[in-house]
PDB file of C-alpha atoms in Angstrom:
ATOM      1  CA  UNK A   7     -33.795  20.820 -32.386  1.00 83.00           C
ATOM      2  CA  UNK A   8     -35.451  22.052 -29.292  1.00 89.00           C
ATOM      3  CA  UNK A   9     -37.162  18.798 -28.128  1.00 92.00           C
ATOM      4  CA  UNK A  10     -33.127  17.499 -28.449  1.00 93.00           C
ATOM      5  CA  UNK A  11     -31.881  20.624 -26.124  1.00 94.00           C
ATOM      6  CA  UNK A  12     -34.520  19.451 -23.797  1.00 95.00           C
ATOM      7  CA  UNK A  13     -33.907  16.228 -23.444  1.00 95.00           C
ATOM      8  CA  UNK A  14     -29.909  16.864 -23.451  1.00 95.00           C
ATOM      9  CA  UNK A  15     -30.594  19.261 -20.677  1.00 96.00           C
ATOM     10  CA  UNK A  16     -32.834  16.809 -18.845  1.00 96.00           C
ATOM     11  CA  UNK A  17     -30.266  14.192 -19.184  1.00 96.00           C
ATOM     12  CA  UNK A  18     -27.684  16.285 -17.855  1.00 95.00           C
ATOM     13  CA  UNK A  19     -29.942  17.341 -14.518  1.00 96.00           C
ATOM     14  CA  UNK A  20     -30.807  13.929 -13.891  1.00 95.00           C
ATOM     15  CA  UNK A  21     -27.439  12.690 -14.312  1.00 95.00           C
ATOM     16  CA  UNK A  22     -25.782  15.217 -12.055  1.00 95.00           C
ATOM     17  CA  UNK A  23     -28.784  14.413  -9.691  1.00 93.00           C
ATOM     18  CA  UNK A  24     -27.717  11.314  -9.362  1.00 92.00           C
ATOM     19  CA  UNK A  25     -23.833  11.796  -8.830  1.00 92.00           C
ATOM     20  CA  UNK A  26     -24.496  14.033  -6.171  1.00 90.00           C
ATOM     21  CA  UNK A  27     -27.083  11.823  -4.002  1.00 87.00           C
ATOM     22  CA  UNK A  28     -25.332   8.783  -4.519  1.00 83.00           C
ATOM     23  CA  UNK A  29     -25.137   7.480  -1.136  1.00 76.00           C
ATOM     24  CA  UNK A  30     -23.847   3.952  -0.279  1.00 71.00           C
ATOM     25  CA  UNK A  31     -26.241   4.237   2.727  1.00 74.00           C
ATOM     26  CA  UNK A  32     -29.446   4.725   0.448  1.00 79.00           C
ATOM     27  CA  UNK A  33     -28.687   1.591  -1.975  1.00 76.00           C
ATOM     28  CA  UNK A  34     -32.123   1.874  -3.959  1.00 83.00           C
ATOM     29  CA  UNK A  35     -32.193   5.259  -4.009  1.00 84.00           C
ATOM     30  CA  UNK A  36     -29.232   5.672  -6.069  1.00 83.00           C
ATOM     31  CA  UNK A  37     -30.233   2.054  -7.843  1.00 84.00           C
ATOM     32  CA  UNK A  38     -33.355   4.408  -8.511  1.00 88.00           C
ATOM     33  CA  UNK A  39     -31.732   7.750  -9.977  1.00 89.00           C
ATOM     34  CA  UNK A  40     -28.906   5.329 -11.482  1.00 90.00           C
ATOM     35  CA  UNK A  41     -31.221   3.391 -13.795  1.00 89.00           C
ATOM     36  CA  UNK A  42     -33.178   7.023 -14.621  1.00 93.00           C
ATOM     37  CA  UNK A  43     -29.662   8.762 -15.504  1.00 93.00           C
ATOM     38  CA  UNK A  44     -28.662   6.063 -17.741  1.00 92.00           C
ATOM     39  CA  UNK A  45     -32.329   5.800 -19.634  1.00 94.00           C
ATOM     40  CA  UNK A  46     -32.431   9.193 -20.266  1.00 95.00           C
ATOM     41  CA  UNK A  47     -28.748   9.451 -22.064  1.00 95.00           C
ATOM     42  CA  UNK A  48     -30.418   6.328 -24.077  1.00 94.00           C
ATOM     43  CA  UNK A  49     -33.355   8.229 -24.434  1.00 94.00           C
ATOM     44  CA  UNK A  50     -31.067  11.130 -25.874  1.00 95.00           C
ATOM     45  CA  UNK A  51     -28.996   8.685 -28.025  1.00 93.00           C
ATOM     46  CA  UNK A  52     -32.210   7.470 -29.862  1.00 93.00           C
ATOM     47  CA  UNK A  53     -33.500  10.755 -30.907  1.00 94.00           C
ATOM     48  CA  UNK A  54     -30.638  12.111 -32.312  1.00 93.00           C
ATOM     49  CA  UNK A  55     -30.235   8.884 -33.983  1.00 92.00           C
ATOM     50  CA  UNK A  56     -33.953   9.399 -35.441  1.00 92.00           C
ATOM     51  CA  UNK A  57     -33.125  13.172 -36.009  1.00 90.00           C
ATOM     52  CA  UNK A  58     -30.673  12.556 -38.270  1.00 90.00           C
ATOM     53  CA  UNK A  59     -31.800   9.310 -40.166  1.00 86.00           C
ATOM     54  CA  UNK A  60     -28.947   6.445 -38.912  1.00 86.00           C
ATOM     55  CA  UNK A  61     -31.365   5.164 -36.844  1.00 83.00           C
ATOM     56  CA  UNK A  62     -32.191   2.406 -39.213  1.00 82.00           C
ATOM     57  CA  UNK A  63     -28.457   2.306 -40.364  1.00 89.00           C
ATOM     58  CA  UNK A  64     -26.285  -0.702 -39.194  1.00 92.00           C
ATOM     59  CA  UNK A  65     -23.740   1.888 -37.346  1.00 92.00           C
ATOM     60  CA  UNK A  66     -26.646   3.777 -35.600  1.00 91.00           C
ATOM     61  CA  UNK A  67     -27.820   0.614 -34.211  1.00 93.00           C
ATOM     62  CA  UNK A  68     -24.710  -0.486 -33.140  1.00 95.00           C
ATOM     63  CA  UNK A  69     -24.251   2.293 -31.038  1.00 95.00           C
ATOM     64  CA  UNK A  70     -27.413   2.085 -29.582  1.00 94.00           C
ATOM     65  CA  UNK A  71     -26.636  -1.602 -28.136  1.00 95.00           C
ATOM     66  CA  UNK A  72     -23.912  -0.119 -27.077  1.00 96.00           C
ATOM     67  CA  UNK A  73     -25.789   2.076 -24.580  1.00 94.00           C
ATOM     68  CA  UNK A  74     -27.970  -0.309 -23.515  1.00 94.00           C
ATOM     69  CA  UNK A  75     -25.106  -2.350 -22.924  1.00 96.00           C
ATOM     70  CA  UNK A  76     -24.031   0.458 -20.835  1.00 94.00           C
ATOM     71  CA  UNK A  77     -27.224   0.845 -19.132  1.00 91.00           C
ATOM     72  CA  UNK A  78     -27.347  -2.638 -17.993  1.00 92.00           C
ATOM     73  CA  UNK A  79     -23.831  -2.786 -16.934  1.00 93.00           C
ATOM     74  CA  UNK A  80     -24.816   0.633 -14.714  1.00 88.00           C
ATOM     75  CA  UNK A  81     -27.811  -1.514 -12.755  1.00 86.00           C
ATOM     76  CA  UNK A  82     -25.606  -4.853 -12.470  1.00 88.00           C
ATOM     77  CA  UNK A  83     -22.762  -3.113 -10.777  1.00 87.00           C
ATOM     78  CA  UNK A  84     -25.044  -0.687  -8.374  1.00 83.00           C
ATOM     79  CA  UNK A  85     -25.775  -4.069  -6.289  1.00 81.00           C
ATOM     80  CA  UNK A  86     -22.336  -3.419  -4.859  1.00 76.00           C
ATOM     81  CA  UNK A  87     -24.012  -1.063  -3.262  1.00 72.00           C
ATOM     82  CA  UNK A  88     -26.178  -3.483  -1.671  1.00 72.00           C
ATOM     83  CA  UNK A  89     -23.013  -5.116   0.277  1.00 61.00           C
ATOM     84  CA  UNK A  90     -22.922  -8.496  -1.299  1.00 65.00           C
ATOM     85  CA  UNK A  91     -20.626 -10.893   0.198  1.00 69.00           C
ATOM     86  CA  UNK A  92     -19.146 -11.695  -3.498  1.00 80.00           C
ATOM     87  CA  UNK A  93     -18.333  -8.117  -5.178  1.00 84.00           C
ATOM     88  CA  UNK A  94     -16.228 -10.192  -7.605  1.00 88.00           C
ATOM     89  CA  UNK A  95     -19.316 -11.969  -8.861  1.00 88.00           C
ATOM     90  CA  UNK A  96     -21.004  -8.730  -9.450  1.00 88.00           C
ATOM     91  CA  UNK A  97     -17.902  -6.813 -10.600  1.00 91.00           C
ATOM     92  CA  UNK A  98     -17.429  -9.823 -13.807  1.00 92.00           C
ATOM     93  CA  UNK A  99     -21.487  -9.430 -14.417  1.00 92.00           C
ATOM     94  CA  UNK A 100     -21.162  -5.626 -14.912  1.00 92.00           C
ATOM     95  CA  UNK A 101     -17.849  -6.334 -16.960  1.00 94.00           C
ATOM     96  CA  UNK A 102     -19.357  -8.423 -18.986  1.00 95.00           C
ATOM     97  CA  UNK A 103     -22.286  -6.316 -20.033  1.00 95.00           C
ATOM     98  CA  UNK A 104     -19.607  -3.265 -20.608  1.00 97.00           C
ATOM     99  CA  UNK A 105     -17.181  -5.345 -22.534  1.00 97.00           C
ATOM    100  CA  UNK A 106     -20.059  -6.284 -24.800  1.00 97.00           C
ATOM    101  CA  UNK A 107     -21.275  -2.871 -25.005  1.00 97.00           C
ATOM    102  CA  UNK A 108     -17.551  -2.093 -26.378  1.00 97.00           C
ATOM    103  CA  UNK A 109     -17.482  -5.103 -28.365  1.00 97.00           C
ATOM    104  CA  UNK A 110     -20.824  -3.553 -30.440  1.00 97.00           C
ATOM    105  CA  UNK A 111     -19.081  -0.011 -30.501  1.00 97.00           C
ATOM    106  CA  UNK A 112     -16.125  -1.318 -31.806  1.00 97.00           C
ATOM    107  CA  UNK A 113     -18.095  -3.013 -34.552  1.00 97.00           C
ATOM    108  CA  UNK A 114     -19.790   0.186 -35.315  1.00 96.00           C
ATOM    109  CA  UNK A 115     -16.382   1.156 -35.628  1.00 96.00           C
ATOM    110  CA  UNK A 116     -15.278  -0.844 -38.283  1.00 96.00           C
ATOM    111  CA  UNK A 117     -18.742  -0.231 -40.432  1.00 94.00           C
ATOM    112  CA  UNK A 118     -17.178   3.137 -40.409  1.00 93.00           C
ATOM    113  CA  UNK A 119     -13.668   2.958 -40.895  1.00 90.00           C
ATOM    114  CA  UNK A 120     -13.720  -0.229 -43.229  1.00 90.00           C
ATOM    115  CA  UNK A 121     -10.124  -0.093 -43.271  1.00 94.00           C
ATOM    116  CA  UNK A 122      -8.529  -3.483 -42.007  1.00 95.00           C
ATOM    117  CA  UNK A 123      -4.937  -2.124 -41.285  1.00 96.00           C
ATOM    118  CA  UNK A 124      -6.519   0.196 -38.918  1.00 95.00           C
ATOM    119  CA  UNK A 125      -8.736  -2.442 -37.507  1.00 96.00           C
ATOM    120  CA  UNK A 126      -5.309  -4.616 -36.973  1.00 97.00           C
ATOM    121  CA  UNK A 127      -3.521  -1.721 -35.482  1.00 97.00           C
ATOM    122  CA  UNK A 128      -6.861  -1.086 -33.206  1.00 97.00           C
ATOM    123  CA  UNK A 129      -6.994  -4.662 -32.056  1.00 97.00           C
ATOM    124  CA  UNK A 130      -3.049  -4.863 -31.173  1.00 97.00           C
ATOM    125  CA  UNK A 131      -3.395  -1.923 -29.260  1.00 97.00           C
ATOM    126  CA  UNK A 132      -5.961  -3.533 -26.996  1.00 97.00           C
ATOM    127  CA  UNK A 133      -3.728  -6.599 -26.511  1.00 97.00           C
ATOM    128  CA  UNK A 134      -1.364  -4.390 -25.964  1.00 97.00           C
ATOM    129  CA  UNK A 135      -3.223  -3.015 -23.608  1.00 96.00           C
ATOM    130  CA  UNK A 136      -4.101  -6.091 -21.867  1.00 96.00           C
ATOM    131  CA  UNK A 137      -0.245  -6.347 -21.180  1.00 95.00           C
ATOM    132  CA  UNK A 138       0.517  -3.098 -19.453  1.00 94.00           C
ATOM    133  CA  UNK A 139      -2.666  -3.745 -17.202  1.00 92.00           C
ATOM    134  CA  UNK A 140      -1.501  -7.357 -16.569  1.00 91.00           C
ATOM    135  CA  UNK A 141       2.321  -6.806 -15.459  1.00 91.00           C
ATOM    136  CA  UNK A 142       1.337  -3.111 -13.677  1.00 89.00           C
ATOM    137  CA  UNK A 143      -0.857  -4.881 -10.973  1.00 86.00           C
ATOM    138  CA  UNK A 144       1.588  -5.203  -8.385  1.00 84.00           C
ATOM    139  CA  UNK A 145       3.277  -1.556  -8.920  1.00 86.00           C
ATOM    140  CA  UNK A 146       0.082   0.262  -8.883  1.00 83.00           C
ATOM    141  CA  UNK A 147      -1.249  -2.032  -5.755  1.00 84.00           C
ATOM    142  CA  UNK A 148      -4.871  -3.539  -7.013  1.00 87.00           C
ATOM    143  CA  UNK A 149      -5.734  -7.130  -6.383  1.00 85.00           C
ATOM    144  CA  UNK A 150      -8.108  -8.164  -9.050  1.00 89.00           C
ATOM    145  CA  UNK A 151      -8.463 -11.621  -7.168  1.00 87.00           C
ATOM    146  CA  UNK A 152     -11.733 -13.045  -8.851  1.00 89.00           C
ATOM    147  CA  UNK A 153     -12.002 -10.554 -11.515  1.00 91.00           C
ATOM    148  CA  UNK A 154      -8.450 -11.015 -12.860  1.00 91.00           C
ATOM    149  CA  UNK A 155      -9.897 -12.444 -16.072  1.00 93.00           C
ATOM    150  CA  UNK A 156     -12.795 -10.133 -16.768  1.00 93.00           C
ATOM    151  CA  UNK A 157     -10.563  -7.325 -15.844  1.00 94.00           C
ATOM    152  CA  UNK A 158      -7.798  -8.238 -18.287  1.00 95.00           C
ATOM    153  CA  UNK A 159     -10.838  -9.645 -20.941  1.00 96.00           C
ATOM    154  CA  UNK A 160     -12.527  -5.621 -20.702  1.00 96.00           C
ATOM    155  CA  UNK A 161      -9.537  -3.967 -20.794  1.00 96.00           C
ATOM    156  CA  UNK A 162      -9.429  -5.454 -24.271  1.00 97.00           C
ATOM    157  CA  UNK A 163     -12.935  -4.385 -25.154  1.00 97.00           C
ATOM    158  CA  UNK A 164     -12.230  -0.885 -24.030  1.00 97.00           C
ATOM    159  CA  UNK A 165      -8.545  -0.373 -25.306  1.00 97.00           C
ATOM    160  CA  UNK A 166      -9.943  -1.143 -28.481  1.00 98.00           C
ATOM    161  CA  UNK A 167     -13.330   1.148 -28.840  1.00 98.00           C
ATOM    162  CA  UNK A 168     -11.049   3.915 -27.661  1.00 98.00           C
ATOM    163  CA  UNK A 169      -8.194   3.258 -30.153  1.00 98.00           C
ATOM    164  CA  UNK A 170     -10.837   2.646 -33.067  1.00 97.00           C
ATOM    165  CA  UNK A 171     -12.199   6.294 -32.058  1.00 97.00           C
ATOM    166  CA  UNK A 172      -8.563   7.532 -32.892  1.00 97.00           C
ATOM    167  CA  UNK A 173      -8.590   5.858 -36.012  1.00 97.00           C
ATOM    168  CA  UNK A 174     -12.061   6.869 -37.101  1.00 96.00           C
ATOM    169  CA  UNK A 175     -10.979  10.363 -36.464  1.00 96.00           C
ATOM    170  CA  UNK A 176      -8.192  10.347 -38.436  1.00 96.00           C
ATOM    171  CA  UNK A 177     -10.039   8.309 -41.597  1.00 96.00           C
ATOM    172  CA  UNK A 178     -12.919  11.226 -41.073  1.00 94.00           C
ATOM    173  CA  UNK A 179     -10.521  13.983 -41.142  1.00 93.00           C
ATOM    174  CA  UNK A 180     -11.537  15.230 -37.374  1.00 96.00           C
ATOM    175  CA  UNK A 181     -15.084  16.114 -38.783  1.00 94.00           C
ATOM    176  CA  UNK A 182     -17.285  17.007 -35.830  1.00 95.00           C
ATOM    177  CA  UNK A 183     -19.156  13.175 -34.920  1.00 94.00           C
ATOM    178  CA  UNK A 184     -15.508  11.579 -35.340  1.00 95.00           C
ATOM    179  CA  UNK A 185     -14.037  14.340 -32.737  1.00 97.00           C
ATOM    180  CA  UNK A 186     -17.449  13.901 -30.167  1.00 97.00           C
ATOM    181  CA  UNK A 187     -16.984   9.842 -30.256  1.00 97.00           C
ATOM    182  CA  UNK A 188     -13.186  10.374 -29.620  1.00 97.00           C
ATOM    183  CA  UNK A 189     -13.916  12.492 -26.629  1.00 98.00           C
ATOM    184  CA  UNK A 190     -16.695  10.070 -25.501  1.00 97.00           C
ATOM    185  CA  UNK A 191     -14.147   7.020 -25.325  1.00 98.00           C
ATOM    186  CA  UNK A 192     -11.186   8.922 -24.149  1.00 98.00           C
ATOM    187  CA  UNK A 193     -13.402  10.177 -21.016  1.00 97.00           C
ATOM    188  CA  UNK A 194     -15.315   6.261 -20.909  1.00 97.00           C
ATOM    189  CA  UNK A 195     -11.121   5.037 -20.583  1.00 97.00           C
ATOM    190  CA  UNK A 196     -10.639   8.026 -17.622  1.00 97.00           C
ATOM    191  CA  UNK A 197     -14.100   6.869 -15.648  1.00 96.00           C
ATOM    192  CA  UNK A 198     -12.664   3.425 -15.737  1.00 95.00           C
ATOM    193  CA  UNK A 199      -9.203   3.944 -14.569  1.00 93.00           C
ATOM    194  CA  UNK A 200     -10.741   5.872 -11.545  1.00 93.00           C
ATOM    195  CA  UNK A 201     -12.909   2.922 -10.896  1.00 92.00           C
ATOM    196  CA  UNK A 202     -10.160  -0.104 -11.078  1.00 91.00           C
ATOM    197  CA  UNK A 203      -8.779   2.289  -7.846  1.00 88.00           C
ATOM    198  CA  UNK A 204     -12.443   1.889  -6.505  1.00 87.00           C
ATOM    199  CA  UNK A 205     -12.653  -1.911  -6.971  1.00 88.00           C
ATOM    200  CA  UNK A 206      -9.302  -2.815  -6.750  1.00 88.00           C
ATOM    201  CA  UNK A 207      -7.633  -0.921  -4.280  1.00 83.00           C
ATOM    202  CA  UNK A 208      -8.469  -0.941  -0.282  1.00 77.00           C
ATOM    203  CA  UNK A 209      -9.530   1.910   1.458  1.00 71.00           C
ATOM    204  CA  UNK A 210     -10.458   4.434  -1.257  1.00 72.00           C
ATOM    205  CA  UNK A 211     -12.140   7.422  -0.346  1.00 76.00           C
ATOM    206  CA  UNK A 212     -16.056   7.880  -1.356  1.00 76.00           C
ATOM    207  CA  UNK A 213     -14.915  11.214  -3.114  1.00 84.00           C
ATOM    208  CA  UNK A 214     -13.408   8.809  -5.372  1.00 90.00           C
ATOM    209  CA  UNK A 215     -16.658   8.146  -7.105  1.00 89.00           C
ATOM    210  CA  UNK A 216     -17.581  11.232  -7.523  1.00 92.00           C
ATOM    211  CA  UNK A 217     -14.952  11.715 -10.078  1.00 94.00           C
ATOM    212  CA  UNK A 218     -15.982   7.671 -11.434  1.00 94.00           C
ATOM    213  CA  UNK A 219     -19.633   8.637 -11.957  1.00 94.00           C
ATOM    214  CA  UNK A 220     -19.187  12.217 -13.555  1.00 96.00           C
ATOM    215  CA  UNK A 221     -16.494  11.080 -15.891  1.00 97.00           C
ATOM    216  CA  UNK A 222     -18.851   7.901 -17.008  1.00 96.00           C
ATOM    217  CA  UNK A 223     -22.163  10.147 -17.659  1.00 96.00           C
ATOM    218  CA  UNK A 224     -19.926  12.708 -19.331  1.00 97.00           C
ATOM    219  CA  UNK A 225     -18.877   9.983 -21.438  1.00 97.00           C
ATOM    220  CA  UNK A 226     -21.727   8.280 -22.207  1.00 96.00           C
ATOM    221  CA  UNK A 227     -23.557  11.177 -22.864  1.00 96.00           C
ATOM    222  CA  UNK A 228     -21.188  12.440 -25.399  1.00 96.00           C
ATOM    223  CA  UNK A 229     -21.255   9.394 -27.528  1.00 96.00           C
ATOM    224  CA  UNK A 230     -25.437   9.192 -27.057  1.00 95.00           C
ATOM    225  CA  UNK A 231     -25.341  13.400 -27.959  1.00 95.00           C
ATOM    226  CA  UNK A 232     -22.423  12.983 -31.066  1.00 94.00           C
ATOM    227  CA  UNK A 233     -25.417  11.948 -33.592  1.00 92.00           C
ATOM    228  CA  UNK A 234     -26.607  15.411 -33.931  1.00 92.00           C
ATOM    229  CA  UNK A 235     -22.885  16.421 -35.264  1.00 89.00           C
ATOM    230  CA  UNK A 236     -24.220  14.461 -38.751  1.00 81.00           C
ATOM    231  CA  UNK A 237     -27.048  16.967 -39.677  1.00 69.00           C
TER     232      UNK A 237
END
């Protein structure tokens, strides 16, 4: 376990490096410590995957996709950073990659659960999701323009992850992994709520992603880290 303390604790340094430097007037720098933070919570993921055996299981794979998902989604959206004259190009790449990413966690999901009435309660709640996002545009103030679709299309994908997380934790009886992976999709559905205000509203403040970025590593890091609850 203390090669896994290490790495957690390396994770968390380089992680928190990289929310504090990011600079929008540095582009690869934080490109740079972006790509690092998200290989090491991968990095993390993997071995306590190995550590505890479900690395060869169809779940523990799952997962991992996941976070390379994740990871790729991370790089894709930093070229915003670079000032591209189409963010909405880049903003449905980086949706993309995340919505798959939540598409694989949500199958993990249901190797887990194997229920099908809470996979049909899981899957309405996303739709239902979809709505609330839809028709609350105009009274929160973002302008999805381009992304509309994608937006609407990954709501789904994450609506559903995070409601499969409450049903796995019920099915599991709140055991320790179940409670972890509940925690990591409730904060992955905060970091993304602060970020539609990023994208999709004018003149937000750079403080703003601050709060985006911690919430997200937090997040990602807890799913990567909630192996280790199964020894």
């Amino acid at each position: 376990m203390t090669l896994f303390y290490i790495l957690l604790a390396l994770s968390f340094v380089v992680c928190t490096t990289f929310i504090v430097m990011q600079n929008e007037k540095q582009p690869l720098l934080s490109l740079f410590l972006k790509g690092v933070a998200s290989i090491t919570v991968f990095i993390v993921g993997i071995y306590a995957a190995l550590k505890v055996g479900v690395i060869a299981s169809t779940t523990g794979i799952l997962f991992l996709i996941g976070l390379v998902l994740c990871l790729f989604g991370d790089v894709l959206l930093a070229i915003l950073e670079f000032k591209t004259e189409d963010k909405y190009s880049v903003i449905n790449l980086g949706s993309s990659a995340f919505f798959a990413a939540h598409v694989f966690f949500s199958l993990a999901f249901i190797t887990m659960t194997q229920n099908w009435i809470a996979t049909t309660i899981c899957l309405a709640f996303g739709l239902l999701m979809v709505g609330v996002i839809f028709f609350m545009q105009k009274p929160l103030k973002m302008d999805y323009n381009k992304s509309t679709a994608l937006t609407l299309i990954y709501t789904f994908g994450l609506s559903t992850a995070l409601a499969f997380s409450v049903a796995n934790m019920i099915l599991s009886s709140f055991n320790l992994f179940s409670i972890l992976l509940f925690v990591g999709f409730l904060l992955f559905f905060a970091s993304d709520l602060v970020l539609s205000g990023i994208y999709f509203k004018e003149n937000t403040s750079r403080k703003t992603y601050y709060v985006n970025y911690a919430l997200y590593y937090l997040a990602i890091l807890t799913i990567a880290v909630s192996f280790i609850a199964l020894i």
